[in-house]
């Protein structure tokens, strides 16, 4: 009798443990789902900020840089290193304008604040990439000379989130561009008449 009671109690404990594990798994899935939703919502929020605030501000800076004959380094080094240049170079003359320098730093700080949400996994970078990836990388490339000023070997390297997100997104942007070019090529090829090579007399099988 005691054996049957012990077995019954063991089965009850097993069922209870199973129920507890199922509840834990449900809770875990619920946490993952809510975290994903929050990361998606935050990514969308940052995309809106990028479109409504950052792009207009940075575009104004880019237009001013064009007027001043600014020449960003080409090609862009993904590490954004400090680039030594003659003190009288155009880029250094632009940087020596303290009032405009403050505007440039403000613009770079906005880009850095945008990037930190994705490099620290607070927002879903996959959601943000399609609407903002190419523009973000272009902004980094234009600002590369000025970013490099803050990344000299003997100083703490700033704009770490900017450089990290650039290195994540730039190869992806290039792949997307190549894929789009491939699609266009295939579309053009499909519109061409079929290939019908000529054959020397007596060599074509009927």
PDB file of C-alpha atoms in Angstrom:
ATOM      1  CA  UNK A   1       0.000   0.000   0.000  1.00  0.00           C
ATOM      2  CA  UNK A   2       2.810   2.370   0.888  1.00  0.00           C
ATOM      3  CA  UNK A   3       4.580   1.501  -2.373  1.00  0.00           C
ATOM      4  CA  UNK A   4       1.492   2.411  -4.426  1.00  0.00           C
ATOM      5  CA  UNK A   5       1.140   5.680  -2.538  1.00  0.00           C
ATOM      6  CA  UNK A   6       4.791   6.516  -3.118  1.00  0.00           C
ATOM      7  CA  UNK A   7       4.463   5.774  -6.838  1.00  0.00           C
ATOM      8  CA  UNK A   8       1.341   7.906  -7.031  1.00  0.00           C
ATOM      9  CA  UNK A   9       3.109  10.761  -5.254  1.00  0.00           C
ATOM     10  CA  UNK A  10       6.103  10.429  -7.575  1.00  0.00           C
ATOM     11  CA  UNK A  11       3.847  10.588 -10.634  1.00  0.00           C
ATOM     12  CA  UNK A  12       2.112  13.635  -9.208  1.00  0.00           C
ATOM     13  CA  UNK A  13       5.455  15.334  -8.607  1.00  0.00           C
ATOM     14  CA  UNK A  14       6.563  14.434 -12.156  1.00  0.00           C
ATOM     15  CA  UNK A  15       3.385  15.902 -13.622  1.00  0.00           C
ATOM     16  CA  UNK A  16       3.833  19.034 -11.526  1.00  0.00           C
ATOM     17  CA  UNK A  17       7.441  19.383 -12.670  1.00  0.00           C
ATOM     18  CA  UNK A  18       6.367  18.927 -16.282  1.00  0.00           C
ATOM     19  CA  UNK A  19       3.704  21.604 -15.864  1.00  0.00           C
ATOM     20  CA  UNK A  20       6.250  23.948 -14.288  1.00  0.00           C
ATOM     21  CA  UNK A  21       8.692  23.398 -17.165  1.00  0.00           C
ATOM     22  CA  UNK A  22       5.940  24.058 -19.693  1.00  0.00           C
ATOM     23  CA  UNK A  23       5.049  27.288 -17.908  1.00  0.00           C
ATOM     24  CA  UNK A  24       8.711  28.331 -17.877  1.00  0.00           C
ATOM     25  CA  UNK A  25       8.987  27.624 -21.611  1.00  0.00           C
ATOM     26  CA  UNK A  26       5.843  29.647 -22.301  1.00  0.00           C
ATOM     27  CA  UNK A  27       7.211  32.509 -20.208  1.00  0.00           C
ATOM     28  CA  UNK A  28      10.557  32.321 -22.029  1.00  0.00           C
ATOM     29  CA  UNK A  29       8.857  32.444 -25.430  1.00  0.00           C
ATOM     30  CA  UNK A  30       6.691  35.326 -24.254  1.00  0.00           C
ATOM     31  CA  UNK A  31       9.770  37.268 -23.106  1.00  0.00           C
ATOM     32  CA  UNK A  32      11.504  36.635 -26.458  1.00  0.00           C
ATOM     33  CA  UNK A  33       8.405  37.719 -28.371  1.00  0.00           C
ATOM     34  CA  UNK A  34       7.989  40.900 -26.313  1.00  0.00           C
ATOM     35  CA  UNK A  35      11.703  41.696 -26.629  1.00  0.00           C
ATOM     36  CA  UNK A  36      11.498  41.260 -30.392  1.00  0.00           C
ATOM     37  CA  UNK A  37       8.476  43.550 -30.566  1.00  0.00           C
ATOM     38  CA  UNK A  38      10.210  46.195 -28.462  1.00  0.00           C
ATOM     39  CA  UNK A  39      13.380  45.971 -30.579  1.00  0.00           C
ATOM     40  CA  UNK A  40      11.320  46.311 -33.762  1.00  0.00           C
ATOM     41  CA  UNK A  41       9.373  49.276 -32.393  1.00  0.00           C
ATOM     42  CA  UNK A  42      12.578  51.004 -31.299  1.00  0.00           C
ATOM     43  CA  UNK A  43      14.143  50.387 -34.722  1.00  0.00           C
ATOM     44  CA  UNK A  44      11.149  51.970 -36.440  1.00  0.00           C
ATOM     45  CA  UNK A  45      11.333  54.910 -34.038  1.00  0.00           C
ATOM     46  CA  UNK A  46      15.012  55.435 -34.879  1.00  0.00           C
ATOM     47  CA  UNK A  47      14.305  55.162 -38.606  1.00  0.00           C
ATOM     48  CA  UNK A  48      11.742  57.935 -38.269  1.00  0.00           C
ATOM     49  CA  UNK A  49      14.251  60.084 -36.385  1.00  0.00           C
ATOM     50  CA  UNK A  50      16.850  59.364 -39.066  1.00  0.00           C
ATOM     51  CA  UNK A  51      14.478  60.441 -41.842  1.00  0.00           C
ATOM     52  CA  UNK A  52      12.922  63.435 -40.122  1.00  0.00           C
ATOM     53  CA  UNK A  53      15.865  64.914 -38.232  1.00  0.00           C
ATOM     54  CA  UNK A  54      19.251  63.436 -39.104  1.00  0.00           C
ATOM     55  CA  UNK A  55      19.003  63.388 -42.917  1.00  0.00           C
ATOM     56  CA  UNK A  56      17.864  67.049 -43.248  1.00  0.00           C
ATOM     57  CA  UNK A  57      20.540  68.217 -40.807  1.00  0.00           C
ATOM     58  CA  UNK A  58      23.314  66.208 -42.470  1.00  0.00           C
ATOM     59  CA  UNK A  59      22.175  67.234 -45.963  1.00  0.00           C
ATOM     60  CA  UNK A  60      22.583  70.889 -44.964  1.00  0.00           C
ATOM     61  CA  UNK A  61      26.114  70.131 -43.784  1.00  0.00           C
ATOM     62  CA  UNK A  62      26.914  68.254 -47.000  1.00  0.00           C
ATOM     63  CA  UNK A  63      25.713  71.177 -49.112  1.00  0.00           C
ATOM     64  CA  UNK A  64      27.922  73.536 -47.130  1.00  0.00           C
ATOM     65  CA  UNK A  65      30.881  71.169 -47.507  1.00  0.00           C
ATOM     66  CA  UNK A  66      30.374  71.126 -51.279  1.00  0.00           C
ATOM     67  CA  UNK A  67      30.441  74.924 -51.351  1.00  0.00           C
ATOM     68  CA  UNK A  68      33.744  74.803 -49.475  1.00  0.00           C
ATOM     69  CA  UNK A  69      35.199  72.257 -51.949  1.00  0.00           C
ATOM     70  CA  UNK A  70      35.548  69.570 -49.294  1.00  0.00           C
ATOM     71  CA  UNK A  71      37.201  66.413 -50.572  1.00  0.00           C
ATOM     72  CA  UNK A  72      36.411  63.264 -48.554  1.00  0.00           C
ATOM     73  CA  UNK A  73      39.086  60.542 -48.618  1.00  0.00           C
ATOM     74  CA  UNK A  74      38.631  57.957 -51.364  1.00  0.00           C
ATOM     75  CA  UNK A  75      38.262  55.051 -50.996  1.00  0.00           C
ATOM     76  CA  UNK A  76      36.856  55.052 -47.475  1.00  0.00           C
ATOM     77  CA  UNK A  77      38.975  53.157 -44.961  1.00  0.00           C
ATOM     78  CA  UNK A  78      36.489  51.176 -42.818  1.00  0.00           C
ATOM     79  CA  UNK A  79      38.580  51.859 -39.705  1.00  0.00           C
ATOM     80  CA  UNK A  80      38.198  55.625 -40.234  1.00  0.00           C
ATOM     81  CA  UNK A  81      41.809  56.370 -39.252  1.00  0.00           C
ATOM     82  CA  UNK A  82      43.300  59.804 -38.766  1.00  0.00           C
ATOM     83  CA  UNK A  83      44.503  61.104 -42.136  1.00  0.00           C
ATOM     84  CA  UNK A  84      47.465  63.422 -42.027  1.00  0.00           C
ATOM     85  CA  UNK A  85      47.223  66.331 -44.467  1.00  0.00           C
ATOM     86  CA  UNK A  86      49.053  69.642 -44.983  1.00  0.00           C
ATOM     87  CA  UNK A  87      47.836  72.212 -42.476  1.00  0.00           C
ATOM     88  CA  UNK A  88      46.768  74.498 -45.333  1.00  0.00           C
ATOM     89  CA  UNK A  89      44.718  71.827 -47.108  1.00  0.00           C
ATOM     90  CA  UNK A  90      41.065  72.565 -47.857  1.00  0.00           C
ATOM     91  CA  UNK A  91      39.851  69.925 -45.394  1.00  0.00           C
ATOM     92  CA  UNK A  92      41.944  71.374 -42.578  1.00  0.00           C
ATOM     93  CA  UNK A  93      40.809  74.883 -43.434  1.00  0.00           C
ATOM     94  CA  UNK A  94      37.210  73.720 -43.116  1.00  0.00           C
ATOM     95  CA  UNK A  95      37.980  72.121 -39.755  1.00  0.00           C
ATOM     96  CA  UNK A  96      39.704  75.258 -38.497  1.00  0.00           C
ATOM     97  CA  UNK A  97      36.412  77.167 -38.778  1.00  0.00           C
ATOM     98  CA  UNK A  98      35.339  76.697 -35.156  1.00  0.00           C
ATOM     99  CA  UNK A  99      31.695  77.684 -35.700  1.00  0.00           C
ATOM    100  CA  UNK A 100      31.249  75.225 -38.581  1.00  0.00           C
ATOM    101  CA  UNK A 101      33.300  72.611 -36.742  1.00  0.00           C
ATOM    102  CA  UNK A 102      30.704  72.640 -33.954  1.00  0.00           C
ATOM    103  CA  UNK A 103      27.983  71.944 -36.527  1.00  0.00           C
ATOM    104  CA  UNK A 104      29.995  69.066 -38.006  1.00  0.00           C
ATOM    105  CA  UNK A 105      30.532  67.528 -34.569  1.00  0.00           C
ATOM    106  CA  UNK A 106      26.824  67.844 -33.836  1.00  0.00           C
ATOM    107  CA  UNK A 107      26.017  66.039 -37.074  1.00  0.00           C
ATOM    108  CA  UNK A 108      28.498  63.239 -36.348  1.00  0.00           C
ATOM    109  CA  UNK A 109      27.121  62.915 -32.815  1.00  0.00           C
ATOM    110  CA  UNK A 110      23.614  62.455 -34.210  1.00  0.00           C
ATOM    111  CA  UNK A 111      24.861  59.642 -36.439  1.00  0.00           C
ATOM    112  CA  UNK A 112      26.694  58.091 -33.487  1.00  0.00           C
ATOM    113  CA  UNK A 113      23.583  58.234 -31.295  1.00  0.00           C
ATOM    114  CA  UNK A 114      21.600  56.523 -34.071  1.00  0.00           C
ATOM    115  CA  UNK A 115      24.213  53.784 -34.476  1.00  0.00           C
ATOM    116  CA  UNK A 116      24.467  52.949 -30.776  1.00  0.00           C
ATOM    117  CA  UNK A 117      20.921  51.554 -30.675  1.00  0.00           C
ATOM    118  CA  UNK A 118      21.897  48.869 -33.195  1.00  0.00           C
ATOM    119  CA  UNK A 119      25.472  48.092 -32.160  1.00  0.00           C
ATOM    120  CA  UNK A 120      24.297  47.538 -28.565  1.00  0.00           C
ATOM    121  CA  UNK A 121      21.387  45.332 -29.712  1.00  0.00           C
ATOM    122  CA  UNK A 122      18.736  47.613 -28.268  1.00  0.00           C
ATOM    123  CA  UNK A 123      16.959  47.928 -31.627  1.00  0.00           C
ATOM    124  CA  UNK A 124      16.666  45.449 -34.513  1.00  0.00           C
ATOM    125  CA  UNK A 125      19.314  46.447 -37.052  1.00  0.00           C
ATOM    126  CA  UNK A 126      17.738  44.146 -39.650  1.00  0.00           C
ATOM    127  CA  UNK A 127      14.571  46.242 -39.570  1.00  0.00           C
ATOM    128  CA  UNK A 128      16.508  49.506 -39.919  1.00  0.00           C
ATOM    129  CA  UNK A 129      18.900  48.396 -42.639  1.00  0.00           C
ATOM    130  CA  UNK A 130      16.547  48.548 -45.634  1.00  0.00           C
ATOM    131  CA  UNK A 131      15.269  52.113 -45.079  1.00  0.00           C
ATOM    132  CA  UNK A 132      18.474  53.638 -43.684  1.00  0.00           C
ATOM    133  CA  UNK A 133      21.497  51.439 -44.484  1.00  0.00           C
ATOM    134  CA  UNK A 134      22.662  53.024 -47.719  1.00  0.00           C
ATOM    135  CA  UNK A 135      22.150  56.609 -46.529  1.00  0.00           C
ATOM    136  CA  UNK A 136      23.912  55.890 -43.239  1.00  0.00           C
ATOM    137  CA  UNK A 137      26.967  54.467 -45.028  1.00  0.00           C
ATOM    138  CA  UNK A 138      27.087  57.440 -47.409  1.00  0.00           C
ATOM    139  CA  UNK A 139      26.999  59.834 -44.458  1.00  0.00           C
ATOM    140  CA  UNK A 140      29.882  57.989 -42.790  1.00  0.00           C
ATOM    141  CA  UNK A 141      31.921  58.146 -45.991  1.00  0.00           C
ATOM    142  CA  UNK A 142      31.415  61.889 -46.376  1.00  0.00           C
ATOM    143  CA  UNK A 143      32.289  62.514 -42.725  1.00  0.00           C
ATOM    144  CA  UNK A 144      35.240  60.079 -42.784  1.00  0.00           C
ATOM    145  CA  UNK A 145      37.953  62.765 -42.689  1.00  0.00           C
ATOM    146  CA  UNK A 146      36.401  64.468 -39.658  1.00  0.00           C
ATOM    147  CA  UNK A 147      35.658  61.175 -37.874  1.00  0.00           C
ATOM    148  CA  UNK A 148      39.310  60.260 -38.318  1.00  0.00           C
ATOM    149  CA  UNK A 149      40.407  63.376 -36.447  1.00  0.00           C
ATOM    150  CA  UNK A 150      38.870  61.823 -33.318  1.00  0.00           C
ATOM    151  CA  UNK A 151      40.519  58.443 -33.923  1.00  0.00           C
ATOM    152  CA  UNK A 152      44.225  59.255 -33.702  1.00  0.00           C
ATOM    153  CA  UNK A 153      46.504  56.553 -32.290  1.00  0.00           C
ATOM    154  CA  UNK A 154      47.510  58.569 -29.229  1.00  0.00           C
ATOM    155  CA  UNK A 155      43.924  59.444 -28.262  1.00  0.00           C
ATOM    156  CA  UNK A 156      40.832  57.465 -27.215  1.00  0.00           C
ATOM    157  CA  UNK A 157      39.049  56.467 -30.410  1.00  0.00           C
ATOM    158  CA  UNK A 158      35.602  58.051 -30.584  1.00  0.00           C
ATOM    159  CA  UNK A 159      32.635  57.199 -32.827  1.00  0.00           C
ATOM    160  CA  UNK A 160      33.038  53.490 -32.149  1.00  0.00           C
ATOM    161  CA  UNK A 161      29.350  52.774 -32.748  1.00  0.00           C
ATOM    162  CA  UNK A 162      29.438  54.622 -36.065  1.00  0.00           C
ATOM    163  CA  UNK A 163      32.417  52.646 -37.329  1.00  0.00           C
ATOM    164  CA  UNK A 164      31.020  49.348 -36.057  1.00  0.00           C
ATOM    165  CA  UNK A 165      27.644  49.802 -37.754  1.00  0.00           C
ATOM    166  CA  UNK A 166      29.336  50.998 -40.953  1.00  0.00           C
ATOM    167  CA  UNK A 167      31.430  47.822 -41.056  1.00  0.00           C
ATOM    168  CA  UNK A 168      28.301  45.738 -40.503  1.00  0.00           C
ATOM    169  CA  UNK A 169      26.151  47.465 -43.107  1.00  0.00           C
ATOM    170  CA  UNK A 170      28.592  48.480 -45.866  1.00  0.00           C
ATOM    171  CA  UNK A 171      29.240  44.919 -47.161  1.00  0.00           C
ATOM    172  CA  UNK A 172      25.492  44.291 -47.041  1.00  0.00           C
ATOM    173  CA  UNK A 173      24.810  47.453 -49.032  1.00  0.00           C
ATOM    174  CA  UNK A 174      27.325  46.336 -51.656  1.00  0.00           C
ATOM    175  CA  UNK A 175      25.699  42.899 -51.885  1.00  0.00           C
ATOM    176  CA  UNK A 176      22.268  44.476 -52.357  1.00  0.00           C
ATOM    177  CA  UNK A 177      23.623  46.723 -55.126  1.00  0.00           C
ATOM    178  CA  UNK A 178      25.258  43.773 -56.884  1.00  0.00           C
ATOM    179  CA  UNK A 179      22.068  41.709 -56.587  1.00  0.00           C
ATOM    180  CA  UNK A 180      20.020  44.553 -58.079  1.00  0.00           C
ATOM    181  CA  UNK A 181      22.520  44.918 -60.910  1.00  0.00           C
ATOM    182  CA  UNK A 182      22.319  41.173 -61.506  1.00  0.00           C
ATOM    183  CA  UNK A 183      18.527  41.331 -61.717  1.00  0.00           C
ATOM    184  CA  UNK A 184      18.726  44.191 -64.235  1.00  0.00           C
ATOM    185  CA  UNK A 185      21.217  42.250 -66.342  1.00  0.00           C
ATOM    186  CA  UNK A 186      18.987  39.170 -66.325  1.00  0.00           C
ATOM    187  CA  UNK A 187      15.993  41.309 -67.310  1.00  0.00           C
ATOM    188  CA  UNK A 188      17.942  42.820 -70.218  1.00  0.00           C
ATOM    189  CA  UNK A 189      19.163  39.377 -71.302  1.00  0.00           C
ATOM    190  CA  UNK A 190      15.598  38.033 -71.272  1.00  0.00           C
ATOM    191  CA  UNK A 191      14.581  40.729 -73.778  1.00  0.00           C
ATOM    192  CA  UNK A 192      17.269  39.754 -76.274  1.00  0.00           C
ATOM    193  CA  UNK A 193      16.453  37.370 -79.130  1.00  0.00           C
ATOM    194  CA  UNK A 194      17.689  33.797 -78.621  1.00  0.00           C
ATOM    195  CA  UNK A 195      21.240  33.079 -79.661  1.00  0.00           C
ATOM    196  CA  UNK A 196      21.371  31.386 -83.083  1.00  0.00           C
ATOM    197  CA  UNK A 197      25.016  30.924 -84.058  1.00  0.00           C
ATOM    198  CA  UNK A 198      25.964  30.225 -87.665  1.00  0.00           C
ATOM    199  CA  UNK A 199      27.464  26.861 -88.543  1.00  0.00           C
ATOM    200  CA  UNK A 200      29.916  26.084 -91.356  1.00  0.00           C
ATOM    201  CA  UNK A 201      28.351  24.123 -94.211  1.00  0.00           C
ATOM    202  CA  UNK A 202      28.174  20.418 -93.558  1.00  0.00           C
ATOM    203  CA  UNK A 203      28.641  20.728 -89.752  1.00  0.00           C
ATOM    204  CA  UNK A 204      25.052  21.342 -88.623  1.00  0.00           C
ATOM    205  CA  UNK A 205      23.036  18.323 -87.651  1.00  0.00           C
ATOM    206  CA  UNK A 206      19.493  18.371 -88.990  1.00  0.00           C
TER     207      UNK A 206
END
